[in-house]
mmCIF file of C-alpha atoms and ligand atoms in Angstrom:
data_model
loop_
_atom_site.group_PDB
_atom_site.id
_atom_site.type_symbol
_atom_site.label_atom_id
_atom_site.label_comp_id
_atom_site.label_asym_id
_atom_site.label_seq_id
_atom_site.Cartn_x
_atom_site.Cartn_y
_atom_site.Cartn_z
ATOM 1 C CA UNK A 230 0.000 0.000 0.000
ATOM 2 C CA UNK A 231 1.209 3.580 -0.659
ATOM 3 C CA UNK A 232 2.079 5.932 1.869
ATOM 4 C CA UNK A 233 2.489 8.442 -0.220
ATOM 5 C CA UNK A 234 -1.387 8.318 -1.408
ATOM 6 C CA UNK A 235 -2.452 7.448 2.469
ATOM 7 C CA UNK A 236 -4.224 10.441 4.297
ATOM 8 C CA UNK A 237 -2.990 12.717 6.776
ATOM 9 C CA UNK A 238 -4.087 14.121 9.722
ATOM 10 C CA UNK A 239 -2.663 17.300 11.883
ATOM 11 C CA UNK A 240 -4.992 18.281 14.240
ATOM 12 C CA UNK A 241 -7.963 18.661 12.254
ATOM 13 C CA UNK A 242 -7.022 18.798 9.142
ATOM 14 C CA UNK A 243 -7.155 15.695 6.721
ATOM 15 C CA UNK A 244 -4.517 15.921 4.109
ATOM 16 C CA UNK A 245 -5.974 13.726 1.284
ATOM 17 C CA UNK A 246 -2.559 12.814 0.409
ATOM 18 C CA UNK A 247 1.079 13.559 1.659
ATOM 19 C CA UNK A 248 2.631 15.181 -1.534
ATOM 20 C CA UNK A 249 3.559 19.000 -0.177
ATOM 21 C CA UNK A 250 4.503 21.710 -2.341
ATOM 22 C CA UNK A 251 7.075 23.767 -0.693
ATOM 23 C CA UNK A 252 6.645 27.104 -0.501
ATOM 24 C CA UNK A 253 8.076 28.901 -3.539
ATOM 25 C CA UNK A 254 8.977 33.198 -3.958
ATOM 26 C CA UNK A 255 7.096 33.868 -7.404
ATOM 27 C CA UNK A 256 8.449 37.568 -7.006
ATOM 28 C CA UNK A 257 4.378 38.562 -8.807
ATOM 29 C CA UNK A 258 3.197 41.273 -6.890
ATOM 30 C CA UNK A 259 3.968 43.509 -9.214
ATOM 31 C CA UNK A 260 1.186 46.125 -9.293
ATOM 32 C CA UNK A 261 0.447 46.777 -5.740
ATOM 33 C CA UNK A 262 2.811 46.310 -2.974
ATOM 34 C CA UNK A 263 2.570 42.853 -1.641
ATOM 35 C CA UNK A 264 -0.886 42.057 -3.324
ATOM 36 C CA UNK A 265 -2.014 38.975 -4.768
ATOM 37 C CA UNK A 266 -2.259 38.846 -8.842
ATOM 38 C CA UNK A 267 -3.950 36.666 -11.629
ATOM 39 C CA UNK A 268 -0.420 34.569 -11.904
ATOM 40 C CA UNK A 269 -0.913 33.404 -7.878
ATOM 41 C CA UNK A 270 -4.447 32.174 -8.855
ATOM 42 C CA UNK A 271 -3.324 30.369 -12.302
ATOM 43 C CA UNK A 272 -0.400 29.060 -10.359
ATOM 44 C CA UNK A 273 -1.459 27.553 -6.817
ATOM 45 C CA UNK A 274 -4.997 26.658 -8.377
ATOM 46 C CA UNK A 275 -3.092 24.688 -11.259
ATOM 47 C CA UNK A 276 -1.011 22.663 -8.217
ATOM 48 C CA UNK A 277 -4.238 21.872 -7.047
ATOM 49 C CA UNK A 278 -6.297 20.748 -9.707
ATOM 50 C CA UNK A 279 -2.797 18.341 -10.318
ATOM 51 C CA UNK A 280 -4.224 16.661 -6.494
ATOM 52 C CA UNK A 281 -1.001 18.274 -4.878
ATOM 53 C CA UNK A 282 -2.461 17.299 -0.712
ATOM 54 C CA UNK A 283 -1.357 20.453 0.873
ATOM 55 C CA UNK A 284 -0.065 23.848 -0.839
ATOM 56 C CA UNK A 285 2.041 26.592 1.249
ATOM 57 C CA UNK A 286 1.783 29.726 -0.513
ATOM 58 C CA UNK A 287 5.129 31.087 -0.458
ATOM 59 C CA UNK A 288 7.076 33.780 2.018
ATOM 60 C CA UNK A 289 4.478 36.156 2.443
ATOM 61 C CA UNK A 290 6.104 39.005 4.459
ATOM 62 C CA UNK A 291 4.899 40.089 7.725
ATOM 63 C CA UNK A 292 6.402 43.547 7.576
ATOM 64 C CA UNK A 293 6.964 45.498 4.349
ATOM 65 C CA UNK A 294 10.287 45.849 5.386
ATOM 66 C CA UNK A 295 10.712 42.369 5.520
ATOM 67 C CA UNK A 296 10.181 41.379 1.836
ATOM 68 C CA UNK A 297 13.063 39.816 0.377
ATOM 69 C CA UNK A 298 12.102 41.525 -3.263
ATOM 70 C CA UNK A 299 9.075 44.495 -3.458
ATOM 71 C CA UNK A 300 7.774 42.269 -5.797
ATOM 72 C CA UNK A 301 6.943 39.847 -2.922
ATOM 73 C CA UNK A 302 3.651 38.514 -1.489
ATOM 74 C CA UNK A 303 2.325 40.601 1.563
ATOM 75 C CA UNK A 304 0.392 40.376 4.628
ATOM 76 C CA UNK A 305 1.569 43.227 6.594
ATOM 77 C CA UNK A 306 -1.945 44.955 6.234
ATOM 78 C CA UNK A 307 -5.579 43.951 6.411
ATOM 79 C CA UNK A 308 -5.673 44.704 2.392
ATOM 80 C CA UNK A 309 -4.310 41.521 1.551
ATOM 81 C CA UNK A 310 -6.685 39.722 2.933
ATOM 82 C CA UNK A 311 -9.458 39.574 -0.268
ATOM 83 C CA UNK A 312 -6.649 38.472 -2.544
ATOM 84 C CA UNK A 313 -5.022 35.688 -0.462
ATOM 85 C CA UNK A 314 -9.305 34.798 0.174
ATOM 86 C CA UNK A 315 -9.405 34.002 -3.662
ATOM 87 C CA UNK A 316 -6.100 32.279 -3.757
ATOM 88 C CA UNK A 317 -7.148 29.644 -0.847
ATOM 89 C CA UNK A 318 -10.989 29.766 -2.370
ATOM 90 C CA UNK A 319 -9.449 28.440 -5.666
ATOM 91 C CA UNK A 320 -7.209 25.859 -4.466
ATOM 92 C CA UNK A 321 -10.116 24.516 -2.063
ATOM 93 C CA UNK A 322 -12.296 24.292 -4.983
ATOM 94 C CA UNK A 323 -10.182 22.253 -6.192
ATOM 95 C CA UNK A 324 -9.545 20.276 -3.501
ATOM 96 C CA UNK A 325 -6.162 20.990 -2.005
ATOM 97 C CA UNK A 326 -5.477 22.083 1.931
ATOM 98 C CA UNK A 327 -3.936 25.355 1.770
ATOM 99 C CA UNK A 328 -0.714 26.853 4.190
ATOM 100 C CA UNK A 329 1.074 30.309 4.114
ATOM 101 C CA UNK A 330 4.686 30.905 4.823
ATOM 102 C CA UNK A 331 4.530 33.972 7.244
ATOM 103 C CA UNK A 332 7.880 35.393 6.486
ATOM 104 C CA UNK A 333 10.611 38.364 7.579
ATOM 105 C CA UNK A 334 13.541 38.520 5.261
ATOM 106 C CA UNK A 335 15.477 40.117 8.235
ATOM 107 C CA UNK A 336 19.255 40.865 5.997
ATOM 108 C CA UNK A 337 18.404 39.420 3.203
ATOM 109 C CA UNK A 338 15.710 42.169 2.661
ATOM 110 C CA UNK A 339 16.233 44.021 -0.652
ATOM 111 C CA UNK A 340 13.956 46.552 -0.302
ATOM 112 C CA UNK A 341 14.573 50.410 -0.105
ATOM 113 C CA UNK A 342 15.522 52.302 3.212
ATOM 114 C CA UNK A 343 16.379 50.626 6.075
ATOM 115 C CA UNK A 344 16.934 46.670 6.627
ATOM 116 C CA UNK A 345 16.778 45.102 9.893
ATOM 117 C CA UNK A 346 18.548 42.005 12.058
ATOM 118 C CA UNK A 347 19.864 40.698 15.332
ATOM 119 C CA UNK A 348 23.307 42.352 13.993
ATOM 120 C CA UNK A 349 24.885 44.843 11.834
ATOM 121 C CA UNK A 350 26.558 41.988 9.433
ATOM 122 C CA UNK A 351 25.761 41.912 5.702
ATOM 123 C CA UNK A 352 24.892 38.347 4.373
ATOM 124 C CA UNK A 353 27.684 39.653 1.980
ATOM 125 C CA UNK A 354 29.176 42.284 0.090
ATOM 126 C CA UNK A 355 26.416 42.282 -2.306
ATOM 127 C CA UNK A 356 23.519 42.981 0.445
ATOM 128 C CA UNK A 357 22.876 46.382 3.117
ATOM 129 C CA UNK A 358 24.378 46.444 5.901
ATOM 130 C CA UNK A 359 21.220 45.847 8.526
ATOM 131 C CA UNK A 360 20.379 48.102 11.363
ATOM 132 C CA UNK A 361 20.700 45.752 14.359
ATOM 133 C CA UNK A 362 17.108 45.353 16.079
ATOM 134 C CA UNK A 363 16.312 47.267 19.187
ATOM 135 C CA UNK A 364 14.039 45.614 21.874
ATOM 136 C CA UNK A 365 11.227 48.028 20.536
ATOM 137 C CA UNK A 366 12.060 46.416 16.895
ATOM 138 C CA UNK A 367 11.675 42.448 17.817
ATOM 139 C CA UNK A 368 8.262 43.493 19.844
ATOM 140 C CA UNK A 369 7.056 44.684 16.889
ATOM 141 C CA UNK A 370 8.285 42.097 14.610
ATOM 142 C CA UNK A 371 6.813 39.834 17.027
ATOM 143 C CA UNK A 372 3.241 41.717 16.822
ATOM 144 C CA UNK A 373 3.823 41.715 12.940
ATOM 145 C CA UNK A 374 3.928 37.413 12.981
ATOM 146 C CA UNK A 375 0.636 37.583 15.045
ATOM 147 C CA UNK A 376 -1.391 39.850 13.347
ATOM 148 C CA UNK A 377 -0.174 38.201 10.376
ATOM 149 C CA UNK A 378 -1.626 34.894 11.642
ATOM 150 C CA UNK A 379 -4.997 36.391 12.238
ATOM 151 C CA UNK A 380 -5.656 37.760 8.534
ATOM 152 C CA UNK A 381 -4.082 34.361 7.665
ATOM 153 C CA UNK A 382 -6.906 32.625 9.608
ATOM 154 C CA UNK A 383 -9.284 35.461 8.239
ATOM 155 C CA UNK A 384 -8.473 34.490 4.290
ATOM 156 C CA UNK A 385 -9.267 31.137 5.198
ATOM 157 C CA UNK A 386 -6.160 29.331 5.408
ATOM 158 C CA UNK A 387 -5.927 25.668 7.151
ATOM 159 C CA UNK A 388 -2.074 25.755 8.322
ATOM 160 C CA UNK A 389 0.243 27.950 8.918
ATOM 161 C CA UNK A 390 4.531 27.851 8.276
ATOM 162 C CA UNK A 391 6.831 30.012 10.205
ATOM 163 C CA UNK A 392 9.962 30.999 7.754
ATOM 164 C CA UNK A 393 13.157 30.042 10.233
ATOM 165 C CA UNK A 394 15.133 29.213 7.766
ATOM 166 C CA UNK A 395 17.393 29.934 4.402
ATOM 167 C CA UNK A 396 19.260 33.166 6.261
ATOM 168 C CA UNK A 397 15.774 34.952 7.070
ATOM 169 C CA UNK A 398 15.281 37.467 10.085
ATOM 170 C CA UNK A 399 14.272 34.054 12.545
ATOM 171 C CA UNK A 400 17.318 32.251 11.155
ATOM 172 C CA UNK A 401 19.662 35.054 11.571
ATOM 173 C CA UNK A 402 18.836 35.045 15.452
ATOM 174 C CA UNK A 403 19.092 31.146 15.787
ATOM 175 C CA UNK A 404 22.364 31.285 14.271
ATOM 176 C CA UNK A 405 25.499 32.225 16.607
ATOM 177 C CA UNK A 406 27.100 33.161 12.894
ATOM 178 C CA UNK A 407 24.902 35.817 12.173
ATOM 179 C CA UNK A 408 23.519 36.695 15.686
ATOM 180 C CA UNK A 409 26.317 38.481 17.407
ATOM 181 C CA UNK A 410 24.563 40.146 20.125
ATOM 182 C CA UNK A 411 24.918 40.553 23.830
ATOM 183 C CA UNK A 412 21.960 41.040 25.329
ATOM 184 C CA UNK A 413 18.860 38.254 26.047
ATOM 185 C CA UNK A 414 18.411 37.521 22.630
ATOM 186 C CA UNK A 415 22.413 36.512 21.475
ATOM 187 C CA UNK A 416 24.622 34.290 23.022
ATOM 188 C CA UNK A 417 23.450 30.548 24.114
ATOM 189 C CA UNK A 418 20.970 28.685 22.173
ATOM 190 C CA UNK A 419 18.065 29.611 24.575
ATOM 191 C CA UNK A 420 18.304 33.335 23.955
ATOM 192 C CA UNK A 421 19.049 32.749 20.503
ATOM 193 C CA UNK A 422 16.035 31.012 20.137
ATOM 194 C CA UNK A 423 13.736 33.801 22.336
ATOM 195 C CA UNK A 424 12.580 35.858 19.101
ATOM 196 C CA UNK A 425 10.807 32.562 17.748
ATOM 197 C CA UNK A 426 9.616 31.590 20.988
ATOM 198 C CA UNK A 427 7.959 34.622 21.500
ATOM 199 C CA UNK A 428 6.877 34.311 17.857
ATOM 200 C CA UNK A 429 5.003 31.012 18.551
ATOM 201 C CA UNK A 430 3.393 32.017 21.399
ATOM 202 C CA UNK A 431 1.995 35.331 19.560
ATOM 203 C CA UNK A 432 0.737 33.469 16.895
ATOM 204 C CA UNK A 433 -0.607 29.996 18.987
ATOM 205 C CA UNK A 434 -2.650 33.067 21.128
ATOM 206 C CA UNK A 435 -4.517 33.413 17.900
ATOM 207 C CA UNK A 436 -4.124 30.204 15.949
ATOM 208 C CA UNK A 437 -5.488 26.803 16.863
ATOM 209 C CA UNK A 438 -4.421 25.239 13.765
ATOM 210 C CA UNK A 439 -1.935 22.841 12.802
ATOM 211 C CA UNK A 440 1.747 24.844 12.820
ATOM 212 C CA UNK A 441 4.822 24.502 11.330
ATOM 213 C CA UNK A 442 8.279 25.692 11.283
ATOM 214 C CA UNK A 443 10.395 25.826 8.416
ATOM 215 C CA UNK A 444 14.345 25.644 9.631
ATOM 216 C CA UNK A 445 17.789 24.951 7.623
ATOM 217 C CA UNK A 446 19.112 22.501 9.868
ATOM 218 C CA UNK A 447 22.326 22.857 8.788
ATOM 219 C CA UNK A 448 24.827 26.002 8.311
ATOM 220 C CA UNK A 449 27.372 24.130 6.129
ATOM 221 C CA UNK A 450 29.972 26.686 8.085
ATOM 222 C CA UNK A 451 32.263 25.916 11.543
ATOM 223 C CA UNK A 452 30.544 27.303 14.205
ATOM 224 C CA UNK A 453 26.765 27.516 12.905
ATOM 225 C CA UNK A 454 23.950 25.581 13.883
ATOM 226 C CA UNK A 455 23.962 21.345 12.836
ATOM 227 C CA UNK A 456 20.775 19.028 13.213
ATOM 228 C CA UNK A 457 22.238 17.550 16.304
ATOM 229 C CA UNK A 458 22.010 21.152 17.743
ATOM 230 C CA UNK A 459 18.465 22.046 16.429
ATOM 231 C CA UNK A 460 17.480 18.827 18.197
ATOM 232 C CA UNK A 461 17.106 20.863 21.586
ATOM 233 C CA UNK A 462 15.110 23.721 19.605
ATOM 234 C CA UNK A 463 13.071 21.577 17.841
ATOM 235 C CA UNK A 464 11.449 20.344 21.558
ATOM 236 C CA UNK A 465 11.055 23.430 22.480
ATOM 237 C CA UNK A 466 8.996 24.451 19.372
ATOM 238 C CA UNK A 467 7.117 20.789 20.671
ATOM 239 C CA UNK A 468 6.444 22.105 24.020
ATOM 240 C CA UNK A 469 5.119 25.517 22.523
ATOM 241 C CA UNK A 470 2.524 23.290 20.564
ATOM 242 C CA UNK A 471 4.390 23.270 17.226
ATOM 243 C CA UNK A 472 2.899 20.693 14.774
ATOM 244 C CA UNK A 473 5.240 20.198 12.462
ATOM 245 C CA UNK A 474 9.278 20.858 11.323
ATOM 246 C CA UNK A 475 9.534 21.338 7.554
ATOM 247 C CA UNK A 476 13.495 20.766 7.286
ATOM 248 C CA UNK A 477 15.255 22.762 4.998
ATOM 249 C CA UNK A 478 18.945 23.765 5.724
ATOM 250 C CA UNK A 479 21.542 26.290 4.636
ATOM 251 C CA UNK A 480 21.631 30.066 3.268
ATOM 252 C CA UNK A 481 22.370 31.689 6.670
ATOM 253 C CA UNK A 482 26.175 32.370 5.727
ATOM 254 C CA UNK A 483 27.425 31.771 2.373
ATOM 255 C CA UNK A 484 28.500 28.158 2.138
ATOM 256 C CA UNK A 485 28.802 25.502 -0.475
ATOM 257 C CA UNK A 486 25.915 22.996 -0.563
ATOM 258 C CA UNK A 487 26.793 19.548 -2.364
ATOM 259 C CA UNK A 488 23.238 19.250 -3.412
ATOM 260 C CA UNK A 489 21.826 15.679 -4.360
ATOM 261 C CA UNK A 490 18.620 13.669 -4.636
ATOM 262 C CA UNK A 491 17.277 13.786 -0.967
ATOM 263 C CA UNK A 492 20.787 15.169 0.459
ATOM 264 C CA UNK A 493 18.339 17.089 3.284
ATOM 265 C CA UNK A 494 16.599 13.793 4.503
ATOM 266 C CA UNK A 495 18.968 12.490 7.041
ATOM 267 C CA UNK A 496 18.220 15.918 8.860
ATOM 268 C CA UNK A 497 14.522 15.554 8.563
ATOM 269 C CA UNK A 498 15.174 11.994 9.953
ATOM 270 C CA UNK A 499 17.402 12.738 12.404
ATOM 271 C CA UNK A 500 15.010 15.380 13.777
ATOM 272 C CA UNK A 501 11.829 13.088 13.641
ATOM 273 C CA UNK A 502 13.559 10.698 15.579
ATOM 274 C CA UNK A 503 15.481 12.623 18.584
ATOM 275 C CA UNK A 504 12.919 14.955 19.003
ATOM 276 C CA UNK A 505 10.220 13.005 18.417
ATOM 277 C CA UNK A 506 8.119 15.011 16.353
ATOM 278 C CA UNK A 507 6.931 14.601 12.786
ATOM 279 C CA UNK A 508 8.877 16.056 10.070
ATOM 280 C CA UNK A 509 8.749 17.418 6.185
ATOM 281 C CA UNK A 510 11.799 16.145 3.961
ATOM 282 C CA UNK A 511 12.315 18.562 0.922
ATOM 283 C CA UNK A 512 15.120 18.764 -1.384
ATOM 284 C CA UNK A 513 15.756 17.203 -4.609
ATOM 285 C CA UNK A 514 12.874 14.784 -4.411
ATOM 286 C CA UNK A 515 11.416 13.931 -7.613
ATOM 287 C CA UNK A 516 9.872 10.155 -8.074
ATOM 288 C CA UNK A 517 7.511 8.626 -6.511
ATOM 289 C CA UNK A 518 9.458 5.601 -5.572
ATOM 290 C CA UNK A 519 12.056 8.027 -3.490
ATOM 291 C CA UNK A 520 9.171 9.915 -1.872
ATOM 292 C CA UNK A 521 7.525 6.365 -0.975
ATOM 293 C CA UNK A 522 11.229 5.187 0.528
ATOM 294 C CA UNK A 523 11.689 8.405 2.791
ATOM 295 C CA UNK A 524 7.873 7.626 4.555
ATOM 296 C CA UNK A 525 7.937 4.136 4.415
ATOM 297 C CA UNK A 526 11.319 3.842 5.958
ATOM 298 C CA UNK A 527 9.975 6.777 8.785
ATOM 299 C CA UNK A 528 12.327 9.230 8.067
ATOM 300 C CA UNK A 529 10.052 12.063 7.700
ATOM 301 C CA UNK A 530 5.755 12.417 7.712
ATOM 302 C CA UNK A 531 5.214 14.798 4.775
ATOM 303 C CA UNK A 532 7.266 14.964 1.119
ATOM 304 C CA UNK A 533 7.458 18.397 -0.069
ATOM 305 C CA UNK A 534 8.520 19.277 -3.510
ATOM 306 C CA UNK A 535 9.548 22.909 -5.084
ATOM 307 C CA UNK A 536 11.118 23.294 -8.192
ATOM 308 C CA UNK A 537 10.087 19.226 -9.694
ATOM 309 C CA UNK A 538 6.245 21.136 -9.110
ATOM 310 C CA UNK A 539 7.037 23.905 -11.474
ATOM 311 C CA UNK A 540 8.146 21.308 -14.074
ATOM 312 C CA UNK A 541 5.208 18.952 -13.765
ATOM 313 C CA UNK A 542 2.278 20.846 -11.975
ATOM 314 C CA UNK A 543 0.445 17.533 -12.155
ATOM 315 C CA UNK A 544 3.689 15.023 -10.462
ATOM 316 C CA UNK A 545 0.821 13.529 -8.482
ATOM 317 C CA UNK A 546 -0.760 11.774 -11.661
ATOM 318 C CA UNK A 547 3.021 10.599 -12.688
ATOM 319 C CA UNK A 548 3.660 9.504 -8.800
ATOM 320 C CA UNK A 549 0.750 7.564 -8.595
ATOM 321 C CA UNK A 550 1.261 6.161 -11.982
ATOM 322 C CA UNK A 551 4.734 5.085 -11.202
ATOM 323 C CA UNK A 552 3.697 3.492 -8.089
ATOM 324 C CA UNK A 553 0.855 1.351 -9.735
ATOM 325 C CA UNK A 554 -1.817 3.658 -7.574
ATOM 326 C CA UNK A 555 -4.693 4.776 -8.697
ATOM 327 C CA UNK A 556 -5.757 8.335 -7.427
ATOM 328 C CA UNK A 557 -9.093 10.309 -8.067
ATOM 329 C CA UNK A 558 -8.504 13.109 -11.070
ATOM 330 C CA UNK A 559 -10.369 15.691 -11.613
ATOM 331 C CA UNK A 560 -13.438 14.730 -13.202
ATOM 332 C CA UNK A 561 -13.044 17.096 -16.080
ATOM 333 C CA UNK A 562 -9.478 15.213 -16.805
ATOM 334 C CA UNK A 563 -11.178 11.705 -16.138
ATOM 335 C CA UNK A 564 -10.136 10.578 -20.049
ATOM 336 C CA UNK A 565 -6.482 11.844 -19.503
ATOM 337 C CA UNK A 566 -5.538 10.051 -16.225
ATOM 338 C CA UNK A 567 -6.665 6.811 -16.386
ATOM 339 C CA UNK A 568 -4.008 4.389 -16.736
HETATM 340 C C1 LIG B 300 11.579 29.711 -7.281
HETATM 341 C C2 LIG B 300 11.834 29.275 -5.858
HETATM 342 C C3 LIG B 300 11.361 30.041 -4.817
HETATM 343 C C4 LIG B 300 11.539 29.634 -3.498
HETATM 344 N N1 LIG B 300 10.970 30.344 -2.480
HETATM 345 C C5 LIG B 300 10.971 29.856 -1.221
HETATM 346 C C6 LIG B 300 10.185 30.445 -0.200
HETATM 347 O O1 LIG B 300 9.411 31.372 -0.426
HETATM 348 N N2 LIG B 300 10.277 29.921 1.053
HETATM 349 C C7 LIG B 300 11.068 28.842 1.337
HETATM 350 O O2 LIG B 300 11.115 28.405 2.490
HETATM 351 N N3 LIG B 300 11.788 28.227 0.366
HETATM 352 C C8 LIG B 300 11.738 28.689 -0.887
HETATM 353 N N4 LIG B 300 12.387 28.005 -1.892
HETATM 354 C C9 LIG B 300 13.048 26.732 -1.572
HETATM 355 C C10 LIG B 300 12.092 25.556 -1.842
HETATM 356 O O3 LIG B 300 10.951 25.606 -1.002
HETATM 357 C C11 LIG B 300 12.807 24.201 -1.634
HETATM 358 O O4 LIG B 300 13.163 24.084 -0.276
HETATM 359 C C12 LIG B 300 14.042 24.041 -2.504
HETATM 360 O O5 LIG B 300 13.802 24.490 -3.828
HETATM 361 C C13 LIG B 300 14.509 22.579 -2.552
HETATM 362 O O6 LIG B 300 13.484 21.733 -3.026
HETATM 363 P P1 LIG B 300 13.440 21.185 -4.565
HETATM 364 O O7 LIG B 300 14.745 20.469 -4.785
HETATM 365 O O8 LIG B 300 12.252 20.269 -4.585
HETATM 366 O O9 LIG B 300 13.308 22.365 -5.455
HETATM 367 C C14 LIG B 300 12.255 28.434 -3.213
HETATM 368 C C15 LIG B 300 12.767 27.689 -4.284
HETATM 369 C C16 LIG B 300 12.558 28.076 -5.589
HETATM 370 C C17 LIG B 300 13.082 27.210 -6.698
#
């Protein structure tokens, strides 16, 4: 029997199957500042109607100034509410379970004026150098997540991510390499790791859903964070009534990756099974037969793929096909997908 066709459940919602797509920048709002447009409809309603389980819209900034590109997706003001409504209204319609990445791009911000993060260190010589947060700052980024989790729940969303990974604001803090500071949010991993605990907290006092946390469980750099080290964070994220850990790793410093089919799936693993928690394996995963191995061998919960899902917007059809499964199409496509 497939696991990769079986159901789902977080709390209560039913994923009909566990195929993911991983959130995914499409750099679209390009008329009005972090509004939805006709390509997020074409595009997250297309994943759908391919029987993709669960969809996270991608980084969807919290704070303007926290938009990796000003062509990014907003939620920074009760405005973008009616166009992330018909984004999750399409891809219900069609029968998906939606998610939005709530997201601060902390340094890696390229927007005008001023950038913020838990230091004054550029990523690189090719990024600002960011103004390093004052107390007043993280309360209102903190603020920022929450509110941003209530119009999340207002547009009608059925999970929501937290963005702690890929060199973001919440990464920059849990880092010691890019979090340099001396007061109660810098030094040892627990006041490293106060921003996102407060962050959780603000949002689970408004959100009962199912919650997860995207992290890059790995720095690739001496001295930065390793999966054996996120295994103590990663229980306290349990204890604060986190759902899930989407495992991602890298981008906090520049590093070289050695990239390969699945090279991030020991961490989900790893994670799944010292913290006890379930887990979402993403990278380089592109058959069904290697999404089937990583939950059938219970090294993660959840298969999420990115850029395999802008190749082949229906991979569930050539998943199921590959594994001899036989999955429900959309009736319109009936003739197309029977094999
Ligand atoms: C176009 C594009 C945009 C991305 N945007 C995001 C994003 O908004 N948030 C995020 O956590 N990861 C983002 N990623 C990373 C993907 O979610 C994923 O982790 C990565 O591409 C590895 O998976 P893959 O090998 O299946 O593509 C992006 C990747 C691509 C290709």
């Amino acid at each position: 029997m497939s696991m990769l066709f079986s159901p789902y459940t977080i709390r209560d919602v039913k994923l009909k199957n566990r195929i993911v797509m991983a959130p995914m920048c499409m750099y679209s709002s390009y008329n009005e500042d972090g509004k939805v447009e006709d390509w997020h409809k074409v595009h997250y309603a297309t994943r759908a109607v391919g029987q993709v389980g669960l969809i996270i819209v991608e980084a969807t900034a919290v704070l303007p100034e926290g938009r990796i590109s000003s062509q990014d997706l907003g939620i920074w003001s009760d405005d973008h509410v009616e166009g992330l409504s018909e984004v999750v209204r399409l891809m219900k319609k069609n029968d998906a379970k939606t998610a939005i990445q709530l997201a601060h791009a902390g340094r890696k911000a390229t927007v005008e004026g001023n950038i913020y993060a838990p230091s004054a260190i550029p990523f690189n010589d090719q990024y600002k150098t960011p103004v390093e947060m004052t107390l007043d700052d993280i309360k209102k980024t903190v603020e920022a997540f929450k509110n941003a989790a209530v119009r999340a729940k207002n547009a009608g969303f059925d999970i929501l991510e937290l963005h702690a990974a890929h060199g973001y604001l919440i990464n920059e803090f849990l880092s010691p390499l890019s979090n340099k500071r001396t007061d109660e949010y810098g030094g040892p991993a627990e006041n490293r790791y106060r921003i996102l605990r407060k962050i959780i907290d603000a949002v689970r006092s408004v959100w009962n859903g199912p919650l997860f946390v995207r992290i890059s469980a790995e720095d690739y750099a001496d001295g930065g964070m390793t999966p054996s080290l996120y295994v103590e964070l990663v229980r306290w994220m349990k204890t604060q009534g986190v759902d899930l850990i989407d495992v991602s790793s890298g981008a906090v410093v520049p590093a070289k990756i050695d990239a390969f089919p699945g090279y991030q799936v020991p961490f989900a693993e790893l994670i799944r099974h010292e913290a006890a928690i379930p887990t979402g394996a993403v990278g380089l995963i592109t058959t069904g037969i290697q999404a089937e191995e990583i939950l059938k061998n219970g090294r993660a919960d959840l298969v999420l793929l990115a850029r395999e899902l802008l190749r082949h917007p229906y991979w569930p059809y050539d998943a199921a096909k590959e594994l001899g499964v036989s999955i429900d199409s959309p009736k319109q496509y009936d003739r197309g997908w029977t094999f």
